[in-house]
Coordinates of C-alpha atoms in Angstrom, one line a residue:
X1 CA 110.8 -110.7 128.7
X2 CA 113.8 -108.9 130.5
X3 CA 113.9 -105.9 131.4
X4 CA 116.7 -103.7 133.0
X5 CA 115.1 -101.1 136.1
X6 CA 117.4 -98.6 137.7
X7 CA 116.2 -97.4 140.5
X8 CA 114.6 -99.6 142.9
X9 CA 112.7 -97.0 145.5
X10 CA 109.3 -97.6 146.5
X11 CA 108.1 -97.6 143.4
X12 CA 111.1 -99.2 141.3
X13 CA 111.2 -102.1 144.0
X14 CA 107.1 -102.5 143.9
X15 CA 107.6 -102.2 140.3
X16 CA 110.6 -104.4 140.0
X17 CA 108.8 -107.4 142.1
X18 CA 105.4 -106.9 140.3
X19 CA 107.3 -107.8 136.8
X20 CA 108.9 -110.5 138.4
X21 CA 105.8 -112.3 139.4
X22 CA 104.4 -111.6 136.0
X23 CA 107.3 -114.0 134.6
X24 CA 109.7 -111.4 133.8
X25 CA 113.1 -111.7 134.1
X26 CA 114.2 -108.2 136.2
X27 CA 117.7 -106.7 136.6
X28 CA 118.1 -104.6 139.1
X29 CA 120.6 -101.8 140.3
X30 CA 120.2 -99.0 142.8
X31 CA 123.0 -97.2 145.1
X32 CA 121.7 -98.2 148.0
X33 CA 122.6 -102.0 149.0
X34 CA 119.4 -103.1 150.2
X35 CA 117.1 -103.3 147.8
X36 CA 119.5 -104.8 145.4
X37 CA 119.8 -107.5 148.1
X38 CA 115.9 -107.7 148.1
X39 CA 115.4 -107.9 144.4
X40 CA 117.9 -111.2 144.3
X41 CA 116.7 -112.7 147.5
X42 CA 113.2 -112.1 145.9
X43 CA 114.3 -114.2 142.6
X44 CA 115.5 -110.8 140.6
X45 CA 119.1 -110.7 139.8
X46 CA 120.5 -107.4 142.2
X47 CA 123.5 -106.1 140.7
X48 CA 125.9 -103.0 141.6
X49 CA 126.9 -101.1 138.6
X50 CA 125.0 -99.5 135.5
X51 CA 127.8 -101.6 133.3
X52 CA 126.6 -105.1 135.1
X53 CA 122.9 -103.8 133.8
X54 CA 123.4 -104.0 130.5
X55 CA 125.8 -107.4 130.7
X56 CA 122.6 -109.7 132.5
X57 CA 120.3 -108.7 129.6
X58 CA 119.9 -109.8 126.1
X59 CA 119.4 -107.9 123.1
X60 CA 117.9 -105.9 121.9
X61 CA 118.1 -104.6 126.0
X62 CA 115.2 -102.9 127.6
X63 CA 116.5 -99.9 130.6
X64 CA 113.5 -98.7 132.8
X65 CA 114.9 -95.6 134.7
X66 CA 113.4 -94.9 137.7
X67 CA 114.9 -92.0 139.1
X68 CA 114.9 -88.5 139.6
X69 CA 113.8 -85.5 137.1
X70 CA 116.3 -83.3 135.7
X71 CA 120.1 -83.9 135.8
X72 CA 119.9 -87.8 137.2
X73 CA 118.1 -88.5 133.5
X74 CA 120.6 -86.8 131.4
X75 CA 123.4 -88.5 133.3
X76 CA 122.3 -92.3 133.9
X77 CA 121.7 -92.1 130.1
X78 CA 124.9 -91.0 129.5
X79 CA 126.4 -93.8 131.5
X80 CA 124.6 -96.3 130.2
X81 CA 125.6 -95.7 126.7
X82 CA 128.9 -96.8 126.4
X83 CA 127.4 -100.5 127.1
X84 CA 124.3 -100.7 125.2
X85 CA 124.5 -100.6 121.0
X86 CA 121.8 -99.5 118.7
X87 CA 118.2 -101.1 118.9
X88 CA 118.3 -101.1 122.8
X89 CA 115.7 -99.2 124.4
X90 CA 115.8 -96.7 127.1
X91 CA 112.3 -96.2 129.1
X92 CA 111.8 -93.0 131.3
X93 CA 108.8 -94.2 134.1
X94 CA 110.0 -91.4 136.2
X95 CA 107.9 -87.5 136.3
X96 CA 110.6 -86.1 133.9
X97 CA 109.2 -82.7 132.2
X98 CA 107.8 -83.3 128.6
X99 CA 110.2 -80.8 127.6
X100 CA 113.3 -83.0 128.1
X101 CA 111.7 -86.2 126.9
X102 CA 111.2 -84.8 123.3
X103 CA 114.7 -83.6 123.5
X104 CA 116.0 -87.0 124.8
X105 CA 114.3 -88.9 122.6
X106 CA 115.2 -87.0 119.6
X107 CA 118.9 -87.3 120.2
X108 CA 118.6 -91.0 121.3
X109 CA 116.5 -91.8 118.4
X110 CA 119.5 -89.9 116.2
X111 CA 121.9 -92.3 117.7
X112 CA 120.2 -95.7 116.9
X113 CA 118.6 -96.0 120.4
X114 CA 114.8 -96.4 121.0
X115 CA 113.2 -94.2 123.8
X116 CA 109.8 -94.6 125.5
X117 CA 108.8 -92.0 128.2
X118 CA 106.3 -94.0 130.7
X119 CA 104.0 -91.3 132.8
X120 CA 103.4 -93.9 135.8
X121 CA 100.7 -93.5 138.9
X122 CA 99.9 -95.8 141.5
X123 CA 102.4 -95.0 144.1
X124 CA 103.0 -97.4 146.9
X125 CA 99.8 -99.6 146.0
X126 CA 101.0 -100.5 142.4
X127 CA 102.4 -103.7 143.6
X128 CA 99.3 -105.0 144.5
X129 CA 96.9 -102.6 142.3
X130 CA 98.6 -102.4 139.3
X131 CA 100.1 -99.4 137.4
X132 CA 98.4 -96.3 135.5
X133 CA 100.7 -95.7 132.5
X134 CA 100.5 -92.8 129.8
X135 CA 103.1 -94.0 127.4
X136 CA 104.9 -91.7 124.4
X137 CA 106.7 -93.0 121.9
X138 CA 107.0 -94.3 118.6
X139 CA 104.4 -97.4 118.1
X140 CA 106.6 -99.8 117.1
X141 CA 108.8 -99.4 120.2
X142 CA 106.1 -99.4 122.3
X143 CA 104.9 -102.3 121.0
X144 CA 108.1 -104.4 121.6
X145 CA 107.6 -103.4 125.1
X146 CA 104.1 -104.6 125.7
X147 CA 104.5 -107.4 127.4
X148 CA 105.8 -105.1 130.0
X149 CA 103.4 -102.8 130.2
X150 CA 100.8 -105.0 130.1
X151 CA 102.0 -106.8 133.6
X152 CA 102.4 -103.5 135.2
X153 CA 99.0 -102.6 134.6
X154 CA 95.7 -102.9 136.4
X155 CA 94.8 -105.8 133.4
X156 CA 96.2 -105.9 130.4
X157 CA 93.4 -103.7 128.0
X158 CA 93.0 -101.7 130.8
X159 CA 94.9 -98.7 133.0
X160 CA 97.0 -97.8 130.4
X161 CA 97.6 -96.6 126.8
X162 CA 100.2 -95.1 124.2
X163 CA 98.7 -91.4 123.8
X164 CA 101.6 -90.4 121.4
X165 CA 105.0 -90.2 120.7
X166 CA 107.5 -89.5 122.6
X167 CA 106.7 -86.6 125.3
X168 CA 103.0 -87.5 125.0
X169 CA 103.0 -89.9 128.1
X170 CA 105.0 -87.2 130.3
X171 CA 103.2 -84.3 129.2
X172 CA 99.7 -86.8 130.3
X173 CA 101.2 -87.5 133.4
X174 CA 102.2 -83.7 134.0
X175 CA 98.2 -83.0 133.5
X176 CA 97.3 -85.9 135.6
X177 CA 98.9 -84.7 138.8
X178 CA 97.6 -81.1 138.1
X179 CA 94.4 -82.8 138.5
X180 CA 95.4 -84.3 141.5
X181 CA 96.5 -81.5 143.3
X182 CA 92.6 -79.8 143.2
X183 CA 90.8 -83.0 144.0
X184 CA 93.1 -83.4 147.1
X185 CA 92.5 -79.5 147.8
X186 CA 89.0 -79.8 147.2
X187 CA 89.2 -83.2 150.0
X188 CA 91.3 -80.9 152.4
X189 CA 89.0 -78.2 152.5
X190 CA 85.8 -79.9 153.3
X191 CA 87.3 -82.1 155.8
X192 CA 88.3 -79.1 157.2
X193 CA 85.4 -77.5 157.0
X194 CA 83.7 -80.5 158.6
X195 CA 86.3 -80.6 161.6
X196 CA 85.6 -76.8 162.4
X197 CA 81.7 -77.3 162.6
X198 CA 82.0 -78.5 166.4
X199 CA 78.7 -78.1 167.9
X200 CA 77.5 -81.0 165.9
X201 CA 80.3 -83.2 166.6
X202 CA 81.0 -84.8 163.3
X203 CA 82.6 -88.1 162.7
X204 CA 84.8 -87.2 160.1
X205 CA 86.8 -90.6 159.4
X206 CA 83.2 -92.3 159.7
X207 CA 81.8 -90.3 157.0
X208 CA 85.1 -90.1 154.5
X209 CA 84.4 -94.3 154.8
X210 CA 80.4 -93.5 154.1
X211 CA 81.5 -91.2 151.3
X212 CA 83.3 -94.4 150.0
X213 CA 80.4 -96.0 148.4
X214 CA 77.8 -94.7 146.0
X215 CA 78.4 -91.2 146.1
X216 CA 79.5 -88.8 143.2
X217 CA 82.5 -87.9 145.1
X218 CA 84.2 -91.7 145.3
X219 CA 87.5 -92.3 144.4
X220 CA 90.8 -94.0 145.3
X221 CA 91.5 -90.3 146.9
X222 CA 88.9 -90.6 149.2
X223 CA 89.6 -94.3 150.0
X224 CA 93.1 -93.3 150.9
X225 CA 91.9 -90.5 152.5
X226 CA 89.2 -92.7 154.9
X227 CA 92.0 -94.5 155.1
X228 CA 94.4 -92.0 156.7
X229 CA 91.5 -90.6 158.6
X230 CA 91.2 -94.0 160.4
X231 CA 94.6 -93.8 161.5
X232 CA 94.8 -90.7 162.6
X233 CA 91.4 -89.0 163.1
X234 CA 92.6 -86.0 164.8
X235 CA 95.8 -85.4 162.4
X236 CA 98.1 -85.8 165.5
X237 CA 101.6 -85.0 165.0
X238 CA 101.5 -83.9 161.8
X239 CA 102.8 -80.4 160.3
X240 CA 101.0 -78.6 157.9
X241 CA 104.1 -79.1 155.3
X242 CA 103.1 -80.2 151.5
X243 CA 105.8 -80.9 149.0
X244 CA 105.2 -81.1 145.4
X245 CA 107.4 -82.9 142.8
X246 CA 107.2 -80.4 140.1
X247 CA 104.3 -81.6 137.7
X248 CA 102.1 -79.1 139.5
X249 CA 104.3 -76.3 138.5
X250 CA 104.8 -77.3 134.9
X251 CA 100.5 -77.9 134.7
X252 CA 100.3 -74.5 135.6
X253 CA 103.1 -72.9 133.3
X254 CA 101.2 -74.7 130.5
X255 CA 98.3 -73.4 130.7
X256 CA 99.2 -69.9 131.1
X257 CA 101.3 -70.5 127.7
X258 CA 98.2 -72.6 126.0
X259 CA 95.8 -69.4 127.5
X260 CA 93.7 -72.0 129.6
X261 CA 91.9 -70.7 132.6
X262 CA 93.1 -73.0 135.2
X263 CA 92.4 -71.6 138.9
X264 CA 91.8 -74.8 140.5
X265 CA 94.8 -76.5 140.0
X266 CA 97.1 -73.4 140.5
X267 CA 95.4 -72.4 143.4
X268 CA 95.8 -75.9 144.9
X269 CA 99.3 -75.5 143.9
X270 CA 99.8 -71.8 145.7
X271 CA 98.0 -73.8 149.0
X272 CA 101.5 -76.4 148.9
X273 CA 103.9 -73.7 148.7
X274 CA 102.0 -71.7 151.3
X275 CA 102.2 -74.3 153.6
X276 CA 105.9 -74.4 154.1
X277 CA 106.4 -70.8 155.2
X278 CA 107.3 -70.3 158.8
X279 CA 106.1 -67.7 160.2
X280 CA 104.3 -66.7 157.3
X281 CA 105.6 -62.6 156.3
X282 CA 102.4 -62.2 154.0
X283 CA 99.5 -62.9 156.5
X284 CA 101.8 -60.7 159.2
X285 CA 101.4 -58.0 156.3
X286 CA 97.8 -58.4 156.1
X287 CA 97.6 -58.5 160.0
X288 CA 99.5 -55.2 160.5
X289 CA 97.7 -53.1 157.7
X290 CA 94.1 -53.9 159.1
X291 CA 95.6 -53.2 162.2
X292 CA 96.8 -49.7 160.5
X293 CA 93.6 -48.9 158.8
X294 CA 91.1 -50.4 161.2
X295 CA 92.8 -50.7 164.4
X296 CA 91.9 -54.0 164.5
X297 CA 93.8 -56.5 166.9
X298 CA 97.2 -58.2 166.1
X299 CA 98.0 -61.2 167.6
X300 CA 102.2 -61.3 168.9
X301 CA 104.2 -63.9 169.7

């Protein structure tokens, strides 16, 4: 099958390549030279404009966008029409709010065009591992791109699903990396907790690896986690500085609108926003009104 990516990151490139050895026939384009260089020197066919997309594929022509949330969407979309004619499908594989993917598919679906929205995990180890996929869209688009899907994926029954139409997959995805964010909260913490405890002088990357196997706790967290921990036992050089892409965020708005009790996940998600503030104002606050109340000690710079 052929099948148009845009964006070839870490995960568009893995992505791209993964297809490719699955029999595929991938065109690639991204802004940056190099990995359109890698894709054709790979066996892909690298090109250097949206418009050049659309010409190496037949029809009807299948676009898997893999960049950023928001604006990037809306606009790659809007380029890319001018080429493409009705039955052509657009895919969204990137962490694009549900929100937008109804509205995108609704006006795309108004205009002859098919639209798939493609809630992908796996990150750097999909290449090798295979993609986790929570797919939206209408079935018989979603079937057309099977084939597809089903070489991404761990196997081809497994690691992946159509779990609605279109917004389902995203709005999956969104919940999926909510979950994330307390299981890798919950990991940080008893590490943590582990580390302090220095009388008995714990092994911490030896027992994240014994963790691994047979306990309730497993998971592909942990083995990345073990992982990391056997690099760097001692967390060397590293600034307590957590981003989040935004699915977090939108887990949490939802539940407060859906009145579901969710502390875990918005707590974890409170912990990543504290961790990028210098000099942190509200512990100072909490310092200097024990210190008022209590005369308790204040540390100064």
């Amino acid at each position: 099958m052929e099948i148009g990516i845009v964006g070839l990151g870490k995960m568009g490139g893995n992505m791209a390549e993964r297809l490719r050895r699955g029999g595929h026939k991938v065109v690639g384009f991204d802004f940056a030279e190099a990995p359109v260089k890698k894709l054709a020197e790979a066996g892909g066919v690298g090109v250097r404009s949206l418009e050049d997309i659309v010409k190496n594929l037949s029809t009807p022509r299948v676009v898997w966008l893999m960049v950023p949330a928001g604006d990037p969407v809306d606009e790659t979309i809007a380029k890319l029409k001018p080429h493409m004619q009705q039955g052509d499908i657009f895919i969204d594989g990137g962490n694009s709010n549900y929100k937008d993917t109804i509205r995108r598919a609704k006006a795309l679906k108004e205009e002859g065009f098919g639209f798939v929205d493609v809630g992908t995990s796996g990150g750097v180890w999909g290449i090798t591992e295979g993609y986790g996929m929570m797919v939206g869209g209408d079935e018989d688009v979603v079937e057309y791109i099977r084939p597809i899907l089903e070489t991404l994926a761990p196997a081809k029954d497994k690691g992946w699903g159509r779990t609605g139409l279109a917004g389902a997959g995203h709005f999956v995805k969104m919940v999926h990396n909510g979950i994330e964010y307390g299981m890798m909260q919950a990991y940080a913490e008893g590490f943590s907790i582990m580390a302090a405890k220095h009388e008995m002088n714990l092994n911490i990357a030896e027992i994240a690896e014994m963790w691994r196997f047979g306990t309730v706790i497993r998971s592909w967290l942990l083995d990345l986690t073990a992982d990391a921990l056997r690099k760097n036992p001692t967390l060397e050089g590293l600034e307590p500085f957590v981003q989040d892409s935004g699915e977090g965020r939108w887990t949490v708005f939802e539940a407060i609108d859906l009145n579901i009790s969710a502390p875990v996940i918005t707590e974890s998600l409170i912990r990543r926003i504290r961790s990028r503030e210098e000099n942190n104002f509200t512990d100072r606050m909490l310092a200097i009104v024990r210190n008022e109340f209590g005369g308790h000690a204040v540390k100064k710079d």
